[in-house]
Amino acid sequence: MTQGSNKVYRKGLPFSAEVAPLLAAMPLLDEYREPLLRLQGAWDSLALLGQMSGAATDMADTRTAFEALTGRLLDSLARRQLRHAVGHLQGRSQVAIDILVRNLFERTADVGFLASDGPLRALLQADAAGAVDPGEVEALRRRFAAYVAKYSVYDQVVLLAADGRRLAALDDSTCAPVVEDPRLSEAFEPGRAFVEVHGPTGLLGGRSGLIYAAAVTGHDGTGAESGGPRGLLCLSFKLEDEMLGLFRALCAGVPRSVLVLKDAQGRVLLTSDPWQIPLGAPLSDAGEAQGWRLDFAGRDYLACESAASGYEGYFGPGWRAQMLQPLQHAFADAPPEHQSGRARDLDTRELFDEELRSIPVEARRIQRELSRSLWNGKLKSRVHAQPGARSGEGASPGPSGQSGQGGGNAFAVTLLNEVERTGDQLRQVFERAIAQLEEGALDAVFDGAGFRAELAISIVNRNLYERANDCRWWALDARLQRALATGDAASAQAVLASIHALYTVYSLLLVFDNAGRVVAVSDPAQAHHVGRSLQGDWVSSALGLRDASQYVVSSHAPCGLYGEDGHAPCLVYAAGVPHPDGAAMAGGIAIVFDGAPQFRAMLRAALPDHAGAAALLVTRAGEVVASSDARWSPGDRLPMPLPALPTLPADQHVTGELEFDGRVHAYGLAMSGGYREYRRLTPADATDLAALVVLPLGERLAAGESAGAGAPSAAFTPMPPAGAKTVDVASFLVDHQWLGLPAMQVVAALERQRITAWPTAPAAVRGMLGFEGRMLPVLDLGQLLFHRPCGEEAALMVCQTGAGQRLVLAVQQLGQVFVAGAEQLQPSPTRPGWAAQAQVHLLKGHGPQMLTLLDGDDLWRLVNGVVEAQAPALTVD
């Protein structure tokens, strides 16, 4: 979703139009809105005190900046909560309709194949001649039962005469003797391969069902298809049985959610929870919106809807899936047991857009400007408290210098400290909110990887279920049985070609005799296989089958039947073809699954909209069967360790982190558990398939590094002064170490200004900067003291010597201006080379904190010494 240009104000804060109606259902928003508003109120009180006392600097600009950032933060939180919730629902509704359409595509092929079955045509011919034998009807009913035993997705099969009379049915008790339905008769229209009809039907005793019907043409005994009587083959698909199981799986983990299937008029056809959304209820949609607020029966829902993406050019009956979740649950935080709890030492900047990442950066910038302004205010307050200080930029008390503070100055310093503390609290709230949002987003990535892996293996399971059934269906074709029994290769080839035209997911169909020799193939371009003796364990296993309900499948390996050179790995499903007399097997049928494009399409259908996402289909043994990404090819070994893969139970999934190609990835791994009667409850095997989905997160951060670099460190906290003698200290960070100068030696902290380059100057001298009409050298203390520059975000401060010379110091971050007891200053036991003659003292803070107190005169001598040593032609005035 995109941020709307119009803003709607709620409780004085601006929100995007799409989230404004949903704010009351977002508890996370209140969690941050309330403390931010309290802090804004405290800020107003402090500003008033500052104006009344004249002690505080002007805070109007800072308050305005924080207020604007508060609005941006809360609006961003609300929109991202909505985006996450919508993505959660939208993905599941899309999965529901797309899996259904893939399933129904197979039904369109089934009805076309079965409509060409010889016994159906023979019964139509007998009916036209008025010589129907009840034994033939019973035989056809048993034939229907044999088909349905292999495809449990059907609950009724009926052959109707052209006038609607029932000729044969799987279940006579539920089918009316005459079925009059003009919608079914549309299957007789020229060029119409099938019709799909949903609603109450006489085929099912008046109850509602999803029916696929295709025209059947009788023959005159010679096999001719034209000119004979016509009839209708009708297959009833177990829509409710299929969808309710899918609904349960998709609603798991989404509290109180409801998933429904809607017809083209928006009426509910199926629902996962009829107590919330009943059958037949009209549900509105929101056009092109991805998520919207829906009021149904007095309850508010967040709703998402999806149309079919299409499969092999088929888009189903025009239905849509809609998922709804009550608003009070849609934005609730995930319970602790559902949170990933994984390490967060990752650079995840690529996962979050610029607006989200800019908020804490902007908060730190505002805080730095506030700190600089308050730092200068504290300097003035403390310096003004010193007798005769800075009247002529002269005397500079050393570290042991004494200062005193009047009551007014003490109040000013206290007020400035409180202003700074309040500003820092605002910054912390911003950063905590962003961190929580990022944590939630990362958890969503891991959850999404697991969900998408489950989705991928579910699609694969359903697809392979069809493959295992197809070979057994086609083995029952009387034409193939007769052709194999008589050695009629031409007839077998014609039947295989007609079947292959209906089922486009195969590379090749073939039949072979009892010696394993190929008799016919579906593709004339591959006729060179005819006469070839097939090899492999699957061949001997198929020839050993004695039951038409059984099948075999090869391992995913080259078999000479797939790929340009015949040596690409593939899956082959095979079944025995019974002899027409039923005494034995006439041979076998093998179907070569076109796995390379089909598996790749399945995996890509399961991928989320996540840059760099990839999905793989792998065996327990770690072999890549298919991949959505060109980095991995079928037959490769899995390039990353997955300890859970060999032992992961069927129908289970795990998530975790993987590191490869220099990046950390979230992964979801889901093990196949079969589908319906296909490979259910089978023992674990090295050839079991699992889906692996990997989503890149970012690079691993070095120890101590933060993706949000630049966050302020805790302030140096000195021990309370122990005696009358005190010294005011201006503290700052350099290379994460606390340093300081006597406050009398610091003139001001500067706004970020352009520094004039000094090309021939030493590395520690950044250049020159104009201040109060003079050009001052800029000394990078990080480079000078630790050989690590303070960076582009360095704070700049002007210091001066006792003689009035000035220079600018670039430091990592400004700290506090505080008063310390002179007795607390201890000479430093170490003297680096540059400070052999310097006045370096140490000041102990609370706990292990230590501050090194420098001296402005020493720094001035140092910068001149460095310049003279490295650039003797230059001087610093």
Coordinates of N, CA and C in Angstrom, one line a residue, residues 276-434:
Q276 N -19.4 -17.2 12.3 CA -19.0 -15.8 12.0 C -19.5 -15.3 10.7
I277 N -19.2 -16.1 9.6 CA -19.6 -15.7 8.3 C -20.4 -16.9 7.7
P278 N -21.7 -16.8 7.6 CA -22.5 -18.0 7.2 C -22.6 -18.2 5.7
L279 N -22.9 -19.4 5.3 CA -23.1 -19.6 3.9 C -24.2 -18.7 3.3
G280 N -23.9 -18.3 2.0 CA -24.9 -17.5 1.3 C -24.8 -16.0 1.7
A281 N -24.0 -15.6 2.7 CA -23.9 -14.2 3.1 C -23.3 -13.4 1.9
P282 N -23.8 -12.2 1.7 CA -23.2 -11.4 0.7 C -22.1 -10.6 1.3
L283 N -20.9 -10.7 0.8 CA -19.7 -9.9 1.3 C -19.2 -8.9 0.3
S284 N -19.1 -7.7 0.7 CA -18.6 -6.7 -0.2 C -17.1 -6.8 -0.4
D285 N -16.6 -6.1 -1.4 CA -15.2 -6.0 -1.6 C -14.8 -4.6 -1.7
A286 N -13.5 -4.3 -1.9 CA -13.1 -2.9 -2.0 C -12.4 -2.6 -3.2
G287 N -12.8 -3.2 -4.3 CA -12.2 -2.9 -5.6 C -10.7 -3.4 -5.7
E288 N -9.8 -2.4 -5.9 CA -8.4 -2.7 -6.1 C -7.7 -2.7 -4.7
A289 N -8.3 -2.3 -3.6 CA -7.6 -2.2 -2.4 C -7.2 -3.6 -1.9
Q290 N -6.0 -3.6 -1.3 CA -5.5 -4.9 -0.8 C -6.0 -5.2 0.6
G291 N -6.5 -4.3 1.3 CA -7.0 -4.6 2.7 C -8.0 -3.5 3.0
W292 N -9.1 -3.8 3.7 CA -10.1 -2.8 4.0 C -10.8 -3.2 5.3
R293 N -11.5 -2.2 5.8 CA -12.3 -2.4 7.0 C -13.7 -2.8 6.5
L294 N -14.2 -4.0 7.1 CA -15.5 -4.5 6.6 C -16.4 -4.7 7.9
D295 N -17.6 -4.2 7.8 CA -18.5 -4.3 8.9 C -19.5 -5.4 8.5
F296 N -19.5 -6.5 9.2 CA -20.5 -7.6 8.9 C -21.1 -8.0 10.2
A297 N -22.5 -8.0 10.2 CA -23.3 -8.4 11.4 C -22.9 -7.7 12.6
G298 N -22.5 -6.4 12.5 CA -22.2 -5.6 13.7 C -20.8 -5.8 14.2
R299 N -19.9 -6.5 13.5 CA -18.6 -6.7 13.9 C -17.6 -6.2 12.8
D300 N -16.6 -5.5 13.3 CA -15.6 -5.0 12.3 C -14.5 -6.0 12.0
Y301 N -14.2 -6.1 10.8 CA -13.1 -7.0 10.3 C -12.1 -6.3 9.5
L302 N -10.9 -6.8 9.4 CA -9.9 -6.4 8.4 C -10.1 -7.5 7.3
A303 N -10.3 -7.1 6.1 CA -10.6 -8.1 5.0 C -9.6 -7.9 3.9
C304 N -9.3 -9.1 3.3 CA -8.4 -9.1 2.1 C -9.0 -10.1 1.1
E305 N -8.9 -9.9 -0.2 CA -9.5 -10.7 -1.2 C -8.6 -11.0 -2.3
S306 N -8.6 -12.2 -2.9 CA -7.7 -12.5 -4.0 C -8.5 -13.2 -5.1
A307 N -8.1 -12.9 -6.3 CA -8.6 -13.6 -7.5 C -7.5 -14.6 -7.9
A308 N -7.9 -15.6 -8.7 CA -7.0 -16.6 -9.1 C -5.9 -16.0 -10.0
S309 N -4.7 -16.5 -9.8 CA -3.5 -16.1 -10.7 C -3.6 -16.8 -12.0
G310 N -4.3 -18.0 -12.0 CA -4.3 -18.8 -13.3 C -3.3 -19.8 -13.3
Y311 N -3.6 -20.9 -13.9 CA -2.7 -22.1 -14.0 C -2.9 -22.7 -15.4
E312 N -1.8 -22.7 -16.2 CA -1.8 -23.3 -17.6 C -2.9 -22.6 -18.4
G313 N -3.2 -21.3 -18.2 CA -4.2 -20.6 -18.9 C -5.6 -20.8 -18.4
Y314 N -5.8 -21.5 -17.3 CA -7.1 -21.8 -16.7 C -7.3 -20.9 -15.4
F315 N -8.4 -20.3 -15.3 CA -8.7 -19.4 -14.1 C -9.8 -19.8 -13.3
G316 N -10.4 -21.0 -13.5 CA -11.4 -21.5 -12.7 C -12.8 -20.9 -13.0
P317 N -13.7 -21.1 -12.1 CA -15.1 -20.6 -12.3 C -15.3 -19.1 -12.1
G318 N -14.3 -18.3 -11.8 CA -14.5 -16.9 -11.6 C -14.7 -16.6 -10.1
W319 N -14.3 -17.5 -9.2 CA -14.5 -17.3 -7.8 C -13.3 -16.5 -7.2
R320 N -13.6 -16.1 -6.0 CA -12.5 -15.3 -5.3 C -12.5 -15.9 -3.8
A321 N -11.3 -15.8 -3.2 CA -11.1 -16.1 -1.8 C -11.0 -14.8 -1.0
Q322 N -11.7 -14.8 0.1 CA -11.6 -13.6 1.0 C -11.3 -14.1 2.4
M323 N -10.3 -13.4 3.0 CA -9.9 -13.8 4.4 C -10.2 -12.6 5.3
L324 N -10.8 -12.8 6.4 CA -11.2 -11.8 7.3 C -10.7 -12.1 8.7
Q325 N -10.4 -11.0 9.5 CA -10.0 -11.2 10.9 C -10.5 -10.0 11.7
P326 N -11.2 -10.4 12.8 CA -11.7 -9.3 13.6 C -10.7 -8.2 14.0
L327 N -11.1 -7.0 13.9 CA -10.1 -5.9 14.1 C -9.4 -6.0 15.4
Q328 N -10.1 -6.4 16.5 CA -9.5 -6.4 17.8 C -8.3 -7.5 17.9
H329 N -8.3 -8.4 16.9 CA -7.2 -9.4 16.9 C -6.2 -9.1 15.7
A330 N -6.6 -8.3 14.8 CA -5.7 -8.1 13.6 C -4.4 -7.5 13.9
F331 N -4.3 -6.6 14.9 CA -3.1 -5.9 15.1 C -2.5 -6.2 16.5
A332 N -3.0 -7.3 17.1 CA -2.4 -7.7 18.4 C -1.0 -8.2 18.2
D333 N -0.2 -8.0 19.2 CA 1.2 -8.5 19.2 C 1.2 -10.1 19.2
A334 N 2.1 -10.7 18.5 CA 2.2 -12.1 18.5 C 2.6 -12.6 19.9
P335 N 2.0 -13.7 20.4 CA 2.3 -14.2 21.7 C 3.8 -14.6 21.8
P336 N 4.4 -14.6 23.0 CA 5.9 -14.9 23.1 C 6.3 -16.2 22.4
E337 N 5.4 -17.2 22.5 CA 5.8 -18.5 21.9 C 5.8 -18.5 20.4
H338 N 5.2 -17.5 19.8 CA 5.2 -17.4 18.3 C 6.3 -16.4 17.8
Q339 N 7.1 -15.8 18.7 CA 8.1 -14.9 18.3 C 9.4 -15.7 18.1
S340 N 10.2 -15.3 17.1 CA 11.3 -16.1 16.7 C 12.4 -16.1 17.8
G341 N 12.7 -15.0 18.4 CA 13.7 -14.9 19.4 C 15.1 -15.2 18.9
R342 N 15.3 -14.9 17.6 CA 16.6 -15.2 17.0 C 17.6 -14.0 17.2
A343 N 18.8 -14.3 17.0 CA 19.8 -13.2 17.1 C 19.5 -12.0 16.2
R344 N 19.8 -10.9 16.7 CA 19.5 -9.7 15.9 C 20.8 -8.9 15.5
D345 N 21.9 -9.7 15.4 CA 23.2 -9.0 15.0 C 23.3 -9.0 13.5
L346 N 22.3 -8.4 12.9 CA 22.3 -8.4 11.4 C 22.1 -6.9 10.9
D347 N 22.7 -6.7 9.8 CA 22.5 -5.4 9.1 C 21.2 -5.6 8.2
T348 N 20.1 -5.2 8.8 CA 18.8 -5.4 8.1 C 18.3 -4.2 7.4
R349 N 19.2 -3.3 7.1 CA 18.7 -2.0 6.4 C 18.0 -2.3 5.1
E350 N 18.4 -3.3 4.4 CA 17.7 -3.6 3.1 C 16.3 -4.1 3.3
L351 N 15.9 -4.5 4.5 CA 14.5 -5.0 4.7 C 13.6 -3.9 4.9
F352 N 14.0 -2.7 5.3 CA 13.1 -1.6 5.7 C 13.4 -0.4 4.8
D353 N 12.3 0.3 4.5 CA 12.4 1.4 3.5 C 13.0 2.6 4.1
E354 N 13.3 3.6 3.3 CA 14.1 4.7 3.7 C 13.4 5.5 4.8
E355 N 12.0 5.6 4.6 CA 11.2 6.4 5.6 C 11.4 5.8 7.0
L356 N 11.3 4.5 7.1 CA 11.4 3.9 8.4 C 12.8 4.1 9.0
R357 N 13.8 3.9 8.2 CA 15.2 4.0 8.7 C 15.6 5.4 9.0
S358 N 14.9 6.4 8.3 CA 15.2 7.8 8.5 C 14.7 8.4 9.9
I359 N 13.7 7.7 10.5 CA 13.1 8.3 11.7 C 14.1 8.3 12.8
P360 N 14.8 7.2 13.2 CA 15.7 7.3 14.3 C 16.9 8.1 13.9
V361 N 17.3 8.2 12.7 CA 18.4 9.0 12.2 C 18.0 10.5 12.5
E362 N 16.8 10.9 12.1 CA 16.3 12.2 12.3 C 16.2 12.5 13.8
A363 N 15.7 11.6 14.6 CA 15.6 11.8 16.0 C 17.0 12.1 16.6
R364 N 18.0 11.3 16.2 CA 19.4 11.5 16.7 C 19.9 12.9 16.2
R365 N 19.5 13.3 15.0 CA 20.0 14.6 14.5 C 19.4 15.7 15.3
I366 N 18.1 15.6 15.6 CA 17.4 16.6 16.4 C 18.1 16.6 17.8
Q367 N 18.3 15.5 18.4 CA 18.9 15.4 19.7 C 20.3 16.0 19.7
R368 N 21.1 15.7 18.6 CA 22.4 16.3 18.6 C 22.4 17.8 18.6
E369 N 21.4 18.4 17.8 CA 21.3 19.8 17.7 C 20.8 20.4 19.1
L370 N 19.9 19.7 19.7 CA 19.5 20.1 21.0 C 20.6 20.0 22.0
S371 N 21.4 18.9 22.0 CA 22.5 18.8 22.9 C 23.5 19.9 22.7
R372 N 23.8 20.2 21.4 CA 24.7 21.3 21.1 C 24.3 22.6 21.7
S373 N 23.0 22.9 21.5 CA 22.4 24.2 22.0 C 22.5 24.2 23.5
L374 N 22.1 23.1 24.1 CA 22.1 23.1 25.6 C 23.5 23.1 26.1
W375 N 24.4 22.4 25.4 CA 25.8 22.4 25.8 C 26.4 23.8 25.9
N376 N 26.0 24.6 24.8 CA 26.5 26.0 24.8 C 25.8 26.8 26.0
G377 N 24.5 26.5 26.3 CA 23.9 27.1 27.4 C 24.5 26.8 28.7
K378 N 24.9 25.6 28.9 CA 25.6 25.2 30.1 C 26.9 25.8 30.3
L379 N 27.7 25.9 29.1 CA 29.0 26.6 29.1 C 28.8 28.0 29.6
K380 N 27.8 28.7 29.0 CA 27.6 30.1 29.4 C 27.3 30.2 30.9
S381 N 26.4 29.3 31.3 CA 26.0 29.4 32.7 C 27.1 29.2 33.7
R382 N 28.0 28.2 33.3 CA 29.1 27.9 34.2 C 30.2 29.0 34.1
V383 N 30.5 29.4 32.9 CA 31.5 30.4 32.8 C 31.1 31.8 33.4
H384 N 29.8 32.1 33.2 CA 29.3 33.4 33.8 C 29.4 33.4 35.3
A385 N 29.4 32.2 35.9 CA 29.5 32.0 37.3 C 30.9 32.2 37.9
Q386 N 31.9 32.3 37.0 CA 33.3 32.4 37.4 C 33.7 33.9 37.5
P387 N 34.3 34.4 38.5 CA 34.6 35.8 38.7 C 35.5 36.2 37.6
G388 N 35.1 37.3 36.8 CA 35.9 37.9 35.8 C 36.2 37.0 34.6
A389 N 35.5 36.0 34.4 CA 35.8 35.0 33.4 C 35.6 35.6 32.0
R390 N 36.5 35.3 31.1 CA 36.4 35.5 29.7 C 36.1 37.0 29.3
S391 N 36.5 37.9 30.2 CA 36.2 39.3 29.8 C 37.1 39.7 28.7
G392 N 38.3 39.1 28.6 CA 39.2 39.4 27.5 C 39.9 38.2 27.0
E393 N 39.2 37.1 27.1 CA 39.7 35.8 26.6 C 41.0 35.5 27.1
G394 N 41.3 35.9 28.4 CA 42.6 35.7 28.9 C 42.7 34.5 29.8
A395 N 42.7 34.7 31.1 CA 43.1 33.7 32.0 C 42.3 32.4 31.8
S396 N 43.0 31.3 32.0 CA 42.3 30.0 31.9 C 42.7 29.2 33.1
P397 N 41.8 29.0 34.0 CA 42.2 28.2 35.2 C 42.5 26.8 34.8
G398 N 43.5 26.2 35.3 CA 43.9 24.8 35.0 C 42.9 23.8 35.6
P399 N 43.2 22.6 35.6 CA 42.4 21.6 36.1 C 42.1 21.8 37.6
S400 N 42.9 22.5 38.3 CA 42.6 22.7 39.7 C 41.9 24.0 40.0
G401 N 41.5 24.8 38.9 CA 40.8 26.1 39.1 C 39.6 25.9 39.9
Q402 N 39.2 27.0 40.7 CA 38.0 26.9 41.5 C 37.0 27.8 40.8
S403 N 35.7 27.3 40.9 CA 34.6 28.1 40.4 C 33.5 28.0 41.4
G404 N 32.6 29.0 41.3 CA 31.4 28.9 42.2 C 30.2 29.3 41.4
Q405 N 29.0 28.9 41.8 CA 27.8 29.1 41.0 C 26.8 29.7 41.9
G406 N 26.2 30.8 41.4 CA 25.1 31.4 42.1 C 23.8 30.6 41.9
G407 N 22.8 31.0 42.7 CA 21.5 30.2 42.7 C 20.9 30.3 41.3
G408 N 20.9 31.5 40.6 CA 20.3 31.6 39.3 C 21.0 30.7 38.3
N409 N 22.3 30.7 38.3 CA 23.0 29.8 37.4 C 22.8 28.3 37.7
A410 N 22.7 28.0 39.0 CA 22.4 26.6 39.3 C 21.1 26.2 38.8
F411 N 20.1 27.1 38.9 CA 18.8 26.8 38.4 C 18.8 26.6 36.9
A412 N 19.6 27.5 36.2 CA 19.7 27.4 34.7 C 20.3 26.1 34.3
V413 N 21.4 25.7 35.0 CA 22.0 24.4 34.6 C 21.0 23.3 34.9
T414 N 20.3 23.3 36.0 CA 19.4 22.2 36.3 C 18.3 22.2 35.2
L415 N 17.8 23.4 34.8 CA 16.7 23.4 33.8 C 17.3 22.9 32.5
L416 N 18.5 23.3 32.1 CA 19.0 22.8 30.9 C 19.2 21.3 30.9
N417 N 19.7 20.8 32.0 CA 19.8 19.3 32.1 C 18.5 18.6 32.0
E418 N 17.5 19.2 32.5 CA 16.1 18.5 32.4 C 15.6 18.6 31.0
V419 N 15.9 19.7 30.3 CA 15.5 19.8 28.9 C 16.2 18.7 28.1
E420 N 17.5 18.6 28.4 CA 18.2 17.6 27.6 C 17.8 16.2 27.9
R421 N 17.5 15.9 29.2 CA 17.0 14.6 29.6 C 15.7 14.3 28.9
T422 N 14.8 15.3 28.8 CA 13.5 15.1 28.2 C 13.7 14.8 26.7
G423 N 14.5 15.6 26.0 CA 14.8 15.3 24.6 C 15.4 13.9 24.4
D424 N 16.3 13.5 25.3 CA 16.9 12.2 25.2 C 15.8 11.1 25.4
Q425 N 14.9 11.3 26.3 CA 13.8 10.4 26.4 C 12.9 10.3 25.2
L426 N 12.7 11.4 24.5 CA 11.9 11.4 23.3 C 12.7 10.5 22.2
R427 N 14.0 10.8 22.1 CA 14.8 10.0 21.2 C 14.7 8.5 21.5
Q428 N 14.8 8.1 22.8 CA 14.7 6.7 23.1 C 13.4 6.1 22.8
V429 N 12.3 6.9 23.0 CA 11.0 6.3 22.6 C 11.0 6.0 21.1
F430 N 11.5 7.0 20.3 CA 11.5 6.8 18.9 C 12.3 5.5 18.5
E431 N 13.5 5.4 19.1 CA 14.3 4.2 18.8 C 13.7 2.9 19.3
R432 N 13.1 3.0 20.4 CA 12.5 1.7 20.9 C 11.3 1.3 20.0
A433 N 10.5 2.3 19.6 CA 9.4 2.0 18.7 C 9.9 1.4 17.4
I434 N 10.9 2.0 16.8 CA 11.5 1.4 15.5 C 12.1 0.1 15.8

